[in-house]
Coordinates of C-alpha atoms in Angstrom, one line a residue:
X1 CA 23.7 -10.2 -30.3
X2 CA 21.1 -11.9 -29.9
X3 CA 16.9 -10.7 -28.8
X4 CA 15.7 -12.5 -25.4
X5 CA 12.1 -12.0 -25.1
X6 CA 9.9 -12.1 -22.2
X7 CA 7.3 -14.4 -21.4
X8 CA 5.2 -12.0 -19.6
X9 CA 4.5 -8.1 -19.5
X10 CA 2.8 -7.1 -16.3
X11 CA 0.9 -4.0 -16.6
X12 CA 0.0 -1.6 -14.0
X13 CA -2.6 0.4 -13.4
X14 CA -5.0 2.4 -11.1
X15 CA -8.4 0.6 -8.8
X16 CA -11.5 1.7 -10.9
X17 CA -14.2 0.5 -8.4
X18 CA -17.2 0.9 -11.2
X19 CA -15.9 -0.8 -13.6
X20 CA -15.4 -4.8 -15.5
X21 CA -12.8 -5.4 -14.6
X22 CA -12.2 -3.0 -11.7
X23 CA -8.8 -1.2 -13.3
X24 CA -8.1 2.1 -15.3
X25 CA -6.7 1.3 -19.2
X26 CA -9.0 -2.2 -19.6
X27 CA -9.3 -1.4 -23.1
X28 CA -5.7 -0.6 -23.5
X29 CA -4.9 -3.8 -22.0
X30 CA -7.0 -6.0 -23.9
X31 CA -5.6 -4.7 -26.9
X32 CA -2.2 -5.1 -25.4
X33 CA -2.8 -9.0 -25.0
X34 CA -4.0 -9.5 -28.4
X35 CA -0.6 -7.9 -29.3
X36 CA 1.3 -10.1 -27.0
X37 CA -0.4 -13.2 -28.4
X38 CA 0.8 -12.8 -31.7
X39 CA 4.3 -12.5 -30.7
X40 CA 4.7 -15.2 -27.7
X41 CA 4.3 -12.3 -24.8
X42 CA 1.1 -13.1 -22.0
X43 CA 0.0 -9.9 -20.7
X44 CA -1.2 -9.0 -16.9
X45 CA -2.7 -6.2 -15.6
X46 CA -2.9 -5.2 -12.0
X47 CA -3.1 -2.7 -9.3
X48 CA -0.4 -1.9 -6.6
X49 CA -3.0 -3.7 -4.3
X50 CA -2.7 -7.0 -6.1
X51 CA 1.0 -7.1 -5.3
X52 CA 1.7 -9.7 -2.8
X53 CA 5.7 -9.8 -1.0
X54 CA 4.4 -12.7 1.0
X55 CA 4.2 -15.1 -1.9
X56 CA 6.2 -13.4 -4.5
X57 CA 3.1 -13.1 -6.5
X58 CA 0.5 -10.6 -7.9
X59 CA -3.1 -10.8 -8.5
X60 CA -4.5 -9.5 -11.4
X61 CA -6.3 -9.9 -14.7
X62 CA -5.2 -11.6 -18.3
X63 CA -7.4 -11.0 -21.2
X64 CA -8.3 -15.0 -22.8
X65 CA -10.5 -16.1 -25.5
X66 CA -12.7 -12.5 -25.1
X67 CA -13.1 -12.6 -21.1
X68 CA -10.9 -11.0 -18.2
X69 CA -9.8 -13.8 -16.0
X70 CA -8.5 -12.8 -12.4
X71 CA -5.5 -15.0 -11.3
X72 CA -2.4 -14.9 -9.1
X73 CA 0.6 -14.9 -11.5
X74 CA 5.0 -14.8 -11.1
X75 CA 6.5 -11.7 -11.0
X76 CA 6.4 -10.9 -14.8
X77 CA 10.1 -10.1 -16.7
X78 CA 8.9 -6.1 -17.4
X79 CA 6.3 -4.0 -15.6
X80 CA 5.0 -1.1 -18.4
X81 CA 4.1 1.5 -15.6
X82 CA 0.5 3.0 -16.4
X83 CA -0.3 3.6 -13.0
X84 CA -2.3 7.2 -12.6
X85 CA -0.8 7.8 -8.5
X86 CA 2.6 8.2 -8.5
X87 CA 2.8 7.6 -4.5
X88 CA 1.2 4.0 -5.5
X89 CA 4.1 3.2 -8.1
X90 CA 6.7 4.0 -6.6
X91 CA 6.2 1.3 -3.6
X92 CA 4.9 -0.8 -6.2
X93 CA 8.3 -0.3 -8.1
X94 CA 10.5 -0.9 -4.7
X95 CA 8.5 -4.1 -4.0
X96 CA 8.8 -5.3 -7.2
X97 CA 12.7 -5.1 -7.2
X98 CA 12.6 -6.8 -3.5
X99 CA 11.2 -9.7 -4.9
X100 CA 13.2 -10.1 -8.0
X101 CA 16.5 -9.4 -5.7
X102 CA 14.9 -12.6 -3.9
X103 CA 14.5 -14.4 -6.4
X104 CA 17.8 -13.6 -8.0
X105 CA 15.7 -12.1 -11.2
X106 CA 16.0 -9.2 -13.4
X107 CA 12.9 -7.3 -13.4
X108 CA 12.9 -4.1 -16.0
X109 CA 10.3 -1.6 -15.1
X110 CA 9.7 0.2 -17.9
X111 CA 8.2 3.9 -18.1
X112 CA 7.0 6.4 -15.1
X113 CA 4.3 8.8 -14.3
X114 CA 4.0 11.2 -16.8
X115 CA 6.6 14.7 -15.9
X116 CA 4.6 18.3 -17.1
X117 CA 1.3 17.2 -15.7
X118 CA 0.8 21.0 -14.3
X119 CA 2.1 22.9 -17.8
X120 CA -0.2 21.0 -19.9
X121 CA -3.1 21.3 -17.7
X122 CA -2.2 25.6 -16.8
X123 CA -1.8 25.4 -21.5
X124 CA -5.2 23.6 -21.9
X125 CA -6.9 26.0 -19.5
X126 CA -5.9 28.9 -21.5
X127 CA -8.1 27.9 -24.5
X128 CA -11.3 28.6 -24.4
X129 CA -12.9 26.1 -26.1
X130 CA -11.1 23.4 -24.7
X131 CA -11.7 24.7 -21.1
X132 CA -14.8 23.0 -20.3
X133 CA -13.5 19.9 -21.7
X134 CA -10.5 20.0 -18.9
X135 CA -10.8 17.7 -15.3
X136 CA -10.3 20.1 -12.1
X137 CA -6.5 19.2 -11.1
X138 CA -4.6 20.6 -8.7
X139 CA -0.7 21.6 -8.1
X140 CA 1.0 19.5 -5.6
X141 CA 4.4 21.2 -5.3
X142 CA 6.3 18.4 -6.1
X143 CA 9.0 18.5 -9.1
X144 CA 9.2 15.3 -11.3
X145 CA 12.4 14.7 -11.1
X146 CA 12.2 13.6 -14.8
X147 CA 11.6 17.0 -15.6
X148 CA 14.6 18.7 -14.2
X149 CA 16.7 16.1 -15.9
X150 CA 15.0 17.2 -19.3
X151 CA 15.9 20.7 -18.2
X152 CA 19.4 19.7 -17.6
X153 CA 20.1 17.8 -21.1
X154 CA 18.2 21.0 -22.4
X155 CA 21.1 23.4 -21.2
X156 CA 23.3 20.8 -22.3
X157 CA 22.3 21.1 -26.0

């Protein structure tokens, strides 16, 4: 068997207005490309707003020689999802697979919103000292269906 590797890893991530560039997890990122380097992988990061169906490309930022340079790139070969609205992923991840059915190309979208958002926060609101530390959030009524299939392989076990 042998190990195909991708020539580029498209990261996505949340609009942060006030910030160089304007995108959650820049740090992450950076340090993500300088990974990817070493190994032959370029890395993109981008909103679900840079996503363009019209052109079958997406605008967004790659990290070279220590700056963040905005550019229109191909649809990369795996999307690591980081993006903080799950609403925005999803169409991203549906849009995605449009253009890669078009284009007759596999596209692996790696990861999902994180499941157990409301637990955590209700668990780190019991401790007192970690209270003041913890950003308001607020229950949506929506189950992660991620989470009821942990709960299923659960009962399984």
């Amino acid at each position: 068997m042998s190990l195909v590797m991708p020539g580029m890893l498209g990261v996505l991530v949340s609009r942060k207005q006030d910030a160089t560039p304007p995108i959650t997890e820049a740090d992450f990122c950076r340090r993500l490309s300088l990974l990817g380097k070493r190994s032959g992988i370029s890395v993109m990061a981008f909103t679900a707003e840079g996503v363009s169906p019209e052109d079958h490309s997406i605008r967004g930022y790659v990290y070279r020689a220590g700056v963040w340079t905005f550019g229109r790139f191909p649809l990369p070969d795996i999307v690591y999802n980081r993006c903080l609205h799950i609403h925005e992923s999803q169409n991203v991840k549906r849009t995605l697979g449009d253009i890669a059915e078009q284009k007759s190309r596999k596209l692996i979208y790696w990861s999902r919103n994180l499941p157990g958002k409301w637990q955590v926060y209700r668990a780190l609101h019991t401790v007192d000292k970690v209270r003041p530390f913890v950003p308001p959030t607020a229950h949506t009524g929506i189950r992660p269906s991620l989470w009821s299939g942990c709960n299923a392989i659960r009962s399984y076990l």
